């Protein structure tokens, strides 16, 4: 800031320099960001933020920082209206006195040139539905060139808007009689103020002098002394105009068009354009969408509803919402907010909603208002000071609030939710958040909470474009709890009938419809623009864009080309550099006024992009190939000139300019940046550009090919990554090739491609001097070693730094670890032998990181034998923690927690598994994709643990989050794992079995079939579960029986938890058969009871309890025993299933009450239909219920 320009009761205006825009601006700062002042301050900015007019001050951006609010606007160098038309003869050294003004001669020529401009500005303001309400000489500046600029919109309001403040606002000397009486206002009120200014310009005196109250009272009945009676020689036409404007009766005052006509003028081109753009909104069609909105409103009475209305720019989202809420009338409180492109304020998505909330609170009675205010209201007022407009909230605003920002936000949001919930009991509440694609992360926390836990009586409408620029919409959707319905209403293009109806409303001639409909493509905004421009010939989109572009300056046209060719949002600095335009803000505003570009601020930078895809396409289509290449080169050079520029953009523009070698120079840094942003597929593309077009040595090329393969792996493109590592290994043959082959083998094993993996693994082992046969024919020799030896092994070792150990020894350990870890989740019986070698070599070498990783794997292998292995696993866990803590490697502790969580799961310790896995995932999330494999495994086993624990709702919620996260990374492998196996059952609990079946089929199609690996075992379990759920018990039983031998050969039955799961599933299938063999069914139950797995034993008793369901007490006793056993294992789902079945065996009201209690408990756990889940998991003959 370089100086003070002025100050008023509410704010101070400073002169400041904007380094990004490279120009001086005026900065208006609010003195006290509270209540009514803050409300007006924000409205001042928003009233005209989107309007560009030469006689209205240009507003740049609204900011908020801590408790300070301010906005930047055009710096107008000029004098007040009166000082301009009655200039002083002598230099001024202070404020002018009234006598100075009276004695100064009127410059009638200046007045006649300035007056039409001021009238035109007011007409433009009125055409956007706004009143100024504080028109006075100091709010109108005139530049030395004679340009009139209307400013200070602090009291702007909508026509006939109730300001709820109960105060007459404005400046008494200039305000209209109706404004002084605090009556409803229309445009005539502003024309009265203009008359007062004109009267002062003609006479040097104000229409009424005296104390404010006296002036306001006299205006109600009196007319001022005629101007000609006070000043000789006053122009009669101007005097007559002043008198007509100062009529006490509003209806007798002339309007803006009449005034301009009297002065021999007409509305300017800018005002005419505003008039066309803001003319009566024409609404046609949209019956389906309106029905969806009305249905959502009806349903929200019983339960809160969240509806996402989405469609491209110009498709009519805001018009549809306006039409919908207008029809609601007094049936609802409408709390509407909009995310503005050119604002940097806290809680952007909620700001306008809370502003509207203050109006709703001021409209209800005191008793209702008192019930709405909660104990946390002070925190809410601290977050949103505008609430101090409401007197009871202003009273509590001084109460203490949490110092911790997170706690303050938590309590404030709780108070806001409470307030909205209570308000919805007075009248239904409709919350509209428009343009959410410009939203913010802080607001999304509250919106996500409202979406996740809908509040009865509240309809939340979220409107956005398909382009989720900041990921806000995706974040809100991800947060939705399982079972919560998110309604989607896509706004599609108008069909031909609807488009013709719109044309008939605006232009009755059929020629327009026949010629313009194809060009508009059903976009109502574009069709309207074509219609309004048809008188100047545009009959196509390209012609329309060209006509608009022709109306702006040459520099603005160059800027438009750059913004269009850029192909992405571009900062104003880079765009103006490429267009060779100095500054660029004026040119950007020209384009914005013609609706050719949009402007928004991102991370402090002003960013430009075409307002619509049709603009971009039309501009680019108009360029010749040579010209287009030239602009791409200009953009590439401009991006290169800025250190923090997007290197991927540089690559793309150099490629488009025909200079691939220069693109390759930036491709590596672009790939690294993409990897940092988790955009791995983009990184793959950039590495490919570098490989294909760059000049590299053999070693450099190998490094790039390997990095590309690593990016493919991180993207879950495992098959492609395998090929990439193989290619990298062949570029240069040396010791590094072995490491690349090791990575290839690791991915082959993780992918389950054992036929290729095992020979390759043997070759890599041989490369580091280890001879070990892993082919399938050796399994019989390896099986006797299963579970042997290592329980008694001492875990002591001599710790040594890696630099003290031969490189070959370290490489051997790495190879063994890759093979053992890969086999652990594909073929653990085969991996056991490799694990024994890994333990021997790792402990002998003593390098602590490798020892820890070996011990983590060992814990998992030990745990496969089940519950009896837990003491050994605990011993390993203690040793792992000791070593990891000693070397202070947090990420190793995270990997250890994940590994021990898997071990706990395999040992049947579900609660401990959840605890370990949640801790490990929490730690590893901050380490990104370097630990992606470990995170994938941990997420998979966490979901499985929640399944066994009966936490089905949480399982479904996390599965949705994990799948969306994997989708966001483009991680195909992770998405497959998270949708396959037993996790597919998450959808069954939500009554979405058909979707579960579809997802399982996708997972099965992506699972290699060259070996019976664990993924196929998990898919078999899921497939049989779904068959049971569909009532196909025979199919499930036959699938399990036919796979028995293969399962045994694969070693699946030697993993206790898998064996128990398979045996429970087989017993359930037998009991669910319509013509079941009672003896065989009992045999399956007895087998479970004799198992070593506590889960199997409990399930055996539960199934035996329903096998011969009776009222003699024996079945109930079995179920009660099973219930206790499941409770000991924290398996809540099975506990309540047993309670449900036991209650169904009990007659009378007590039995019915217990049935309902069990159903409610199952619903709380996430079972959408408790009885259907019980039929699936614990089948009992219906006749016995």
PDB file of N, CA and C in Angstrom, residues 52-54 120 124 266-276:
ATOM      1  N   UNK A  52     -19.067  -5.551 -16.472  1.00  0.00           N
ATOM      2  CA  UNK A  52     -18.023  -4.687 -17.025  1.00  0.00           C
ATOM      3  C   UNK A  52     -18.700  -3.568 -17.795  1.00  0.00           C
ATOM      4  N   UNK A  53     -18.463  -2.324 -17.339  1.00  0.00           N
ATOM      5  CA  UNK A  53     -19.086  -1.145 -17.968  1.00  0.00           C
ATOM      6  C   UNK A  53     -18.122   0.015 -17.785  1.00  0.00           C
ATOM      7  N   UNK A  54     -17.921   0.817 -18.805  1.00  0.00           N
ATOM      8  CA  UNK A  54     -16.911   1.894 -18.697  1.00  0.00           C
ATOM      9  C   UNK A  54     -17.223   2.932 -17.624  1.00  0.00           C
ATOM     10  N   UNK A 120     -26.272   6.665 -17.928  1.00  0.00           N
ATOM     11  CA  UNK A 120     -26.030   5.369 -18.564  1.00  0.00           C
ATOM     12  C   UNK A 120     -25.548   4.332 -17.528  1.00  0.00           C
ATOM     13  N   UNK A 124     -27.493   0.893 -16.554  1.00  0.00           N
ATOM     14  CA  UNK A 124     -26.829  -0.420 -16.546  1.00  0.00           C
ATOM     15  C   UNK A 124     -27.014  -1.111 -15.201  1.00  0.00           C
ATOM     16  N   UNK A 266     -28.508   8.076 -25.981  1.00  0.00           N
ATOM     17  CA  UNK A 266     -29.126   6.738 -25.914  1.00  0.00           C
ATOM     18  C   UNK A 266     -28.207   5.833 -25.099  1.00  0.00           C
ATOM     19  N   UNK A 267     -28.729   4.695 -24.665  1.00  0.00           N
ATOM     20  CA  UNK A 267     -27.868   3.783 -23.906  1.00  0.00           C
ATOM     21  C   UNK A 267     -26.629   3.387 -24.703  1.00  0.00           C
ATOM     22  N   UNK A 268     -25.507   3.287 -24.009  1.00  0.00           N
ATOM     23  CA  UNK A 268     -24.248   2.913 -24.662  1.00  0.00           C
ATOM     24  C   UNK A 268     -24.282   1.460 -25.108  1.00  0.00           C
ATOM     25  N   UNK A 269     -23.298   1.076 -25.922  1.00  0.00           N
ATOM     26  CA  UNK A 269     -23.202  -0.309 -26.384  1.00  0.00           C
ATOM     27  C   UNK A 269     -23.069  -1.267 -25.203  1.00  0.00           C
ATOM     28  N   UNK A 270     -22.286  -0.849 -24.183  1.00  0.00           N
ATOM     29  CA  UNK A 270     -22.094  -1.709 -23.015  1.00  0.00           C
ATOM     30  C   UNK A 270     -23.404  -1.928 -22.277  1.00  0.00           C
ATOM     31  N   UNK A 271     -24.215  -0.854 -22.155  1.00  0.00           N
ATOM     32  CA  UNK A 271     -25.498  -0.974 -21.466  1.00  0.00           C
ATOM     33  C   UNK A 271     -26.475  -1.798 -22.291  1.00  0.00           C
ATOM     34  N   UNK A 272     -26.452  -1.614 -23.602  1.00  0.00           N
ATOM     35  CA  UNK A 272     -27.336  -2.419 -24.459  1.00  0.00           C
ATOM     36  C   UNK A 272     -26.981  -3.890 -24.351  1.00  0.00           C
ATOM     37  N   UNK A 273     -25.683  -4.190 -24.291  1.00  0.00           N
ATOM     38  CA  UNK A 273     -25.250  -5.578 -24.172  1.00  0.00           C
ATOM     39  C   UNK A 273     -25.719  -6.172 -22.841  1.00  0.00           C
ATOM     40  N   UNK A 274     -25.592  -5.371 -21.766  1.00  0.00           N
ATOM     41  CA  UNK A 274     -26.098  -5.836 -20.466  1.00  0.00           C
ATOM     42  C   UNK A 274     -27.596  -6.078 -20.557  1.00  0.00           C
ATOM     43  N   UNK A 275     -28.284  -5.208 -21.263  1.00  0.00           N
ATOM     44  CA  UNK A 275     -29.724  -5.372 -21.413  1.00  0.00           C
ATOM     45  C   UNK A 275     -30.073  -6.655 -22.130  1.00  0.00           C
ATOM     46  N   UNK A 276     -29.321  -6.957 -23.190  1.00  0.00           N
ATOM     47  CA  UNK A 276     -29.598  -8.208 -23.911  1.00  0.00           C
ATOM     48  C   UNK A 276     -29.300  -9.409 -23.037  1.00  0.00           C
TER      49      UNK A 276
END
